[in-house]
PDB file of C-alpha atoms in Angstrom:
ATOM      1  CA  MET A   1      23.092 140.547 199.858  1.00  0.00           C
ATOM      2  CA  TYR A   2      20.711 143.082 200.434  1.00  0.00           C
ATOM      3  CA  LEU A   3      20.600 146.352 198.484  1.00  0.00           C
ATOM      4  CA  LEU A   4      18.940 149.322 199.486  1.00  0.00           C
ATOM      5  CA  ALA A   5      17.712 151.913 196.789  1.00  0.00           C
ATOM      6  CA  SER A   6      17.111 155.337 197.531  1.00  0.00           C
ATOM      7  CA  TYR A   7      14.334 157.703 195.849  1.00  0.00           C
ATOM      8  CA  THR A   8      16.480 158.646 193.000  1.00  0.00           C
ATOM      9  CA  GLY A   9      19.124 157.687 190.805  1.00  0.00           C
ATOM     10  CA  SER A  10      19.908 154.627 188.973  1.00  0.00           C
ATOM     11  CA  LEU A  11      21.254 150.967 190.136  1.00  0.00           C
ATOM     12  CA  VAL A  12      22.516 148.146 188.200  1.00  0.00           C
ATOM     13  CA  ILE A  13      22.605 144.867 189.681  1.00  0.00           C
ATOM     14  CA  ASP A  14      24.454 141.824 187.485  1.00  0.00           C
ATOM     15  CA  ASN A  15      22.025 138.938 188.361  1.00  0.00           C
ATOM     16  CA  CYS A  16      24.202 136.507 186.934  1.00  0.00           C
ATOM     17  CA  ALA A  17      26.389 134.856 189.571  1.00  0.00           C
ATOM     18  CA  GLU A  18      27.929 131.347 190.172  1.00  0.00           C
ATOM     19  CA  ASP A  19      26.617 131.272 193.946  1.00  0.00           C
ATOM     20  CA  ASN A  20      23.373 130.635 193.168  1.00  0.00           C
ATOM     21  CA  ALA A  21      22.283 132.739 196.261  1.00  0.00           C
ATOM     22  CA  THR A  22      19.187 134.813 196.404  1.00  0.00           C
ATOM     23  CA  ASP A  23      19.645 138.770 196.261  1.00  0.00           C
ATOM     24  CA  VAL A  24      17.289 140.665 197.681  1.00  0.00           C
ATOM     25  CA  LEU A  25      16.670 144.442 196.511  1.00  0.00           C
ATOM     26  CA  TYR A  26      14.830 146.412 199.256  1.00  0.00           C
ATOM     27  CA  LEU A  27      12.674 149.507 198.068  1.00  0.00           C
ATOM     28  CA  HIS A  28      11.229 151.258 200.542  1.00  0.00           C
ATOM     29  CA  HIS A  29       8.034 153.115 200.358  1.00  0.00           C
ATOM     30  CA  LEU A  30       7.141 151.255 197.117  1.00  0.00           C
ATOM     31  CA  THR A  31       4.170 149.039 195.904  1.00  0.00           C
ATOM     32  CA  ASP A  32       4.019 146.396 193.401  1.00  0.00           C
ATOM     33  CA  SER A  33       1.598 148.409 191.306  1.00  0.00           C
ATOM     34  CA  SER A  34       4.000 151.411 191.255  1.00  0.00           C
ATOM     35  CA  VAL A  35       6.993 149.617 189.968  1.00  0.00           C
ATOM     36  CA  GLY A  36       7.257 149.675 185.907  1.00  0.00           C
ATOM     37  CA  CYS A  37       8.925 147.085 183.741  1.00  0.00           C
ATOM     38  CA  SER A  38      10.749 147.467 180.358  1.00  0.00           C
ATOM     39  CA  TYR A  39      13.183 145.045 178.248  1.00  0.00           C
ATOM     40  CA  LEU A  40      16.481 146.539 177.357  1.00  0.00           C
ATOM     41  CA  SER A  41      18.965 144.594 175.493  1.00  0.00           C
ATOM     42  CA  GLY A  42      19.615 141.711 177.662  1.00  0.00           C
ATOM     43  CA  SER A  43      18.577 143.324 180.669  1.00  0.00           C
ATOM     44  CA  LEU A  44      15.250 144.125 182.829  1.00  0.00           C
ATOM     45  CA  LEU A  45      14.599 148.073 183.700  1.00  0.00           C
ATOM     46  CA  LEU A  46      12.488 148.275 186.892  1.00  0.00           C
ATOM     47  CA  SER A  47      11.280 151.808 187.358  1.00  0.00           C
ATOM     48  CA  THR A  48       9.097 153.949 189.604  1.00  0.00           C
ATOM     49  CA  TYR A  49       8.814 157.392 190.662  1.00  0.00           C
ATOM     50  CA  GLY A  50       9.371 158.843 194.375  1.00  0.00           C
ATOM     51  CA  PRO A  51       8.485 161.712 195.932  1.00  0.00           C
ATOM     52  CA  SER A  52       8.614 164.961 194.006  1.00  0.00           C
ATOM     53  CA  TYR A  53       8.264 162.896 190.836  1.00  0.00           C
ATOM     54  CA  SER A  54      12.039 161.493 191.297  1.00  0.00           C
ATOM     55  CA  LEU A  55      12.964 158.807 188.930  1.00  0.00           C
ATOM     56  CA  LEU A  56      14.371 155.274 190.446  1.00  0.00           C
ATOM     57  CA  GLU A  57      15.657 152.837 188.015  1.00  0.00           C
ATOM     58  CA  VAL A  58      16.859 149.632 188.893  1.00  0.00           C
ATOM     59  CA  GLU A  59      18.570 147.557 185.833  1.00  0.00           C
ATOM     60  CA  LEU A  60      18.620 143.996 186.263  1.00  0.00           C
ATOM     61  CA  ARG A  61      21.720 142.575 183.800  1.00  0.00           C
ATOM     62  CA  GLY A  62      21.336 139.186 182.469  1.00  0.00           C
ATOM     63  CA  TRP A  63      17.633 139.139 183.417  1.00  0.00           C
ATOM     64  CA  THR A  64      16.451 138.006 179.794  1.00  0.00           C
ATOM     65  CA  VAL A  65      19.175 135.573 179.864  1.00  0.00           C
ATOM     66  CA  GLU A  66      17.909 131.737 180.456  1.00  0.00           C
ATOM     67  CA  GLU A  67      20.768 130.311 182.355  1.00  0.00           C
ATOM     68  CA  PRO A  68      20.718 128.822 185.726  1.00  0.00           C
ATOM     69  CA  ASP A  69      23.228 131.114 187.163  1.00  0.00           C
ATOM     70  CA  CYS A  70      20.763 134.169 186.731  1.00  0.00           C
ATOM     71  CA  ARG A  71      17.533 135.314 187.736  1.00  0.00           C
ATOM     72  CA  HIS A  72      17.566 134.826 191.402  1.00  0.00           C
ATOM     73  CA  LEU A  73      16.515 138.094 192.892  1.00  0.00           C
ATOM     74  CA  LEU A  74      13.695 138.707 195.361  1.00  0.00           C
ATOM     75  CA  VAL A  75      12.267 142.201 196.031  1.00  0.00           C
ATOM     76  CA  ILE A  76      11.012 143.478 199.220  1.00  0.00           C
ATOM     77  CA  LEU A  77       8.628 146.420 198.957  1.00  0.00           C
ATOM     78  CA  ASN A  78       6.492 148.564 201.353  1.00  0.00           C
ATOM     79  CA  ASN A  79       5.311 146.983 204.561  1.00  0.00           C
ATOM     80  CA  SER A  80       7.842 143.864 203.948  1.00  0.00           C
ATOM     81  CA  THR A  81       5.952 142.659 200.927  1.00  0.00           C
ATOM     82  CA  MET A  82       8.181 140.015 199.204  1.00  0.00           C
ATOM     83  CA  VAL A  83       7.679 139.526 195.560  1.00  0.00           C
ATOM     84  CA  SER A  84       9.297 137.934 192.946  1.00  0.00           C
ATOM     85  CA  VAL A  85      10.484 139.900 189.860  1.00  0.00           C
ATOM     86  CA  GLU A  86       8.627 137.524 187.797  1.00  0.00           C
ATOM     87  CA  ASP A  87       5.325 138.804 189.455  1.00  0.00           C
ATOM     88  CA  LEU A  88       6.688 142.015 188.956  1.00  0.00           C
ATOM     89  CA  VAL A  89       6.850 141.724 185.238  1.00  0.00           C
ATOM     90  CA  LYS A  90       3.451 139.859 185.127  1.00  0.00           C
ATOM     91  CA  GLN A  91       1.863 142.950 186.931  1.00  0.00           C
ATOM     92  CA  CYS A  92       3.472 145.194 184.412  1.00  0.00           C
ATOM     93  CA  GLU A  93       2.612 143.331 181.691  1.00  0.00           C
ATOM     94  CA  PHE A  94      -1.057 143.053 183.011  1.00  0.00           C
ATOM     95  CA  ARG A  95      -1.014 147.045 183.537  1.00  0.00           C
ATOM     96  CA  ARG A  96       0.178 147.570 180.194  1.00  0.00           C
ATOM     97  CA  MET A  97      -2.678 145.435 178.347  1.00  0.00           C
ATOM     98  CA  LEU A  98      -5.085 147.155 180.638  1.00  0.00           C
ATOM     99  CA  THR A  99      -3.751 150.343 179.238  1.00  0.00           C
ATOM    100  CA  ILE A 100      -3.775 149.278 175.416  1.00  0.00           C
ATOM    101  CA  LEU A 101      -7.454 147.929 176.324  1.00  0.00           C
ATOM    102  CA  THR A 102      -8.283 151.297 177.649  1.00  0.00           C
ATOM    103  CA  CYS A 103      -7.126 153.201 175.116  1.00  0.00           C
ATOM    104  CA  SER A 104      -8.299 151.330 172.303  1.00  0.00           C
ATOM    105  CA  THR A 105     -11.953 151.481 174.007  1.00  0.00           C
ATOM    106  CA  GLY A 106     -11.378 154.927 174.343  1.00  0.00           C
ATOM    107  CA  MET A 107     -10.634 155.707 170.590  1.00  0.00           C
ATOM    108  CA  ALA A 108     -13.685 153.127 169.241  1.00  0.00           C
ATOM    109  CA  VAL A 109     -15.758 155.329 171.434  1.00  0.00           C
ATOM    110  CA  ILE A 110     -14.393 158.572 169.924  1.00  0.00           C
ATOM    111  CA  THR A 111     -14.867 157.054 166.472  1.00  0.00           C
ATOM    112  CA  LEU A 112     -18.258 156.046 167.079  1.00  0.00           C
ATOM    113  CA  LEU A 113     -19.054 159.444 168.135  1.00  0.00           C
ATOM    114  CA  ALA A 114     -17.394 161.153 165.289  1.00  0.00           C
ATOM    115  CA  VAL A 115     -19.016 159.033 162.651  1.00  0.00           C
ATOM    116  CA  GLY A 116     -22.259 158.379 164.574  1.00  0.00           C
ATOM    117  CA  ILE A 117     -23.413 161.802 165.463  1.00  0.00           C
ATOM    118  CA  PRO A 118     -23.271 163.497 161.962  1.00  0.00           C
ATOM    119  CA  LEU A 119     -25.196 159.971 160.370  1.00  0.00           C
ATOM    120  CA  LEU A 120     -27.811 160.503 163.038  1.00  0.00           C
ATOM    121  CA  MET A 121     -28.168 164.061 162.282  1.00  0.00           C
ATOM    122  CA  CYS A 122     -28.400 163.403 158.596  1.00  0.00           C
ATOM    123  CA  ARG A 123     -31.139 160.818 159.212  1.00  0.00           C
ATOM    124  CA  GLN A 124     -33.276 162.962 161.661  1.00  0.00           C
ATOM    125  CA  ARG A 125     -32.785 165.910 158.908  1.00  0.00           C
ATOM    126  CA  ARG A 126     -33.814 163.550 155.962  1.00  0.00           C
ATOM    127  CA  GLY A 127     -36.833 162.436 158.236  1.00  0.00           C
ATOM    128  CA  ALA A 128     -37.993 165.576 158.865  1.00  0.00           C
ATOM    129  CA  GLU A 129     -38.057 166.446 155.115  1.00  0.00           C
ATOM    130  CA  ARG A 130     -39.851 163.217 154.354  1.00  0.00           C
ATOM    131  CA  LYS A 131     -42.350 164.283 157.582  1.00  0.00           C
ATOM    132  CA  SER A 132     -42.836 167.660 155.939  1.00  0.00           C
ATOM    133  CA  ALA A 133     -43.586 166.445 152.534  1.00  0.00           C
ATOM    134  CA  THR A 134     -46.440 163.949 153.607  1.00  0.00           C
ATOM    135  CA  LEU A 135     -48.130 166.724 155.646  1.00  0.00           C
ATOM    136  CA  ARG A 136     -48.748 169.213 152.760  1.00  0.00           C
ATOM    137  CA  PRO A 137     -51.789 169.532 151.156  1.00  0.00           C
ATOM    138  CA  PRO A 138     -51.946 168.259 147.630  1.00  0.00           C
ATOM    139  CA  ARG A 139     -51.582 171.496 145.112  1.00  0.00           C
ATOM    140  CA  PRO A 140     -54.850 172.195 143.444  1.00  0.00           C
ATOM    141  CA  ARG A 141     -54.549 171.550 139.570  1.00  0.00           C
ATOM    142  CA  ALA A 142     -54.932 174.284 137.129  1.00  0.00           C
TER     143      ALA A 142
END
């Protein structure tokens, strides 16, 4: 079965069938890096943005179910690139982890700057006070 999805709207595919035939989902003008993944209750949701930021969602029912009658879908993307849904999910999870790592690194840098700059300024001020105290000539005793 070939399913053609346009740039907008939503499509639900019940991927559990006893025929065990490979279903094919054709998404024209999309790349594997432009497809997002999220899990719903018993389903996998593939989403992407088309022209003019239109949202396209494809729900794969039964994808999270570990049964032999489910999970036999092949996705064809731009330039006839064939990719399995498992590969799409791996790439989605990799991008999600990369985003988390990037955000965590950014937060760590911001925290270091927020704490480090005031500490550095305080140390420089104390160092300047010590230096000026050691450079003063001794006071004459009366």
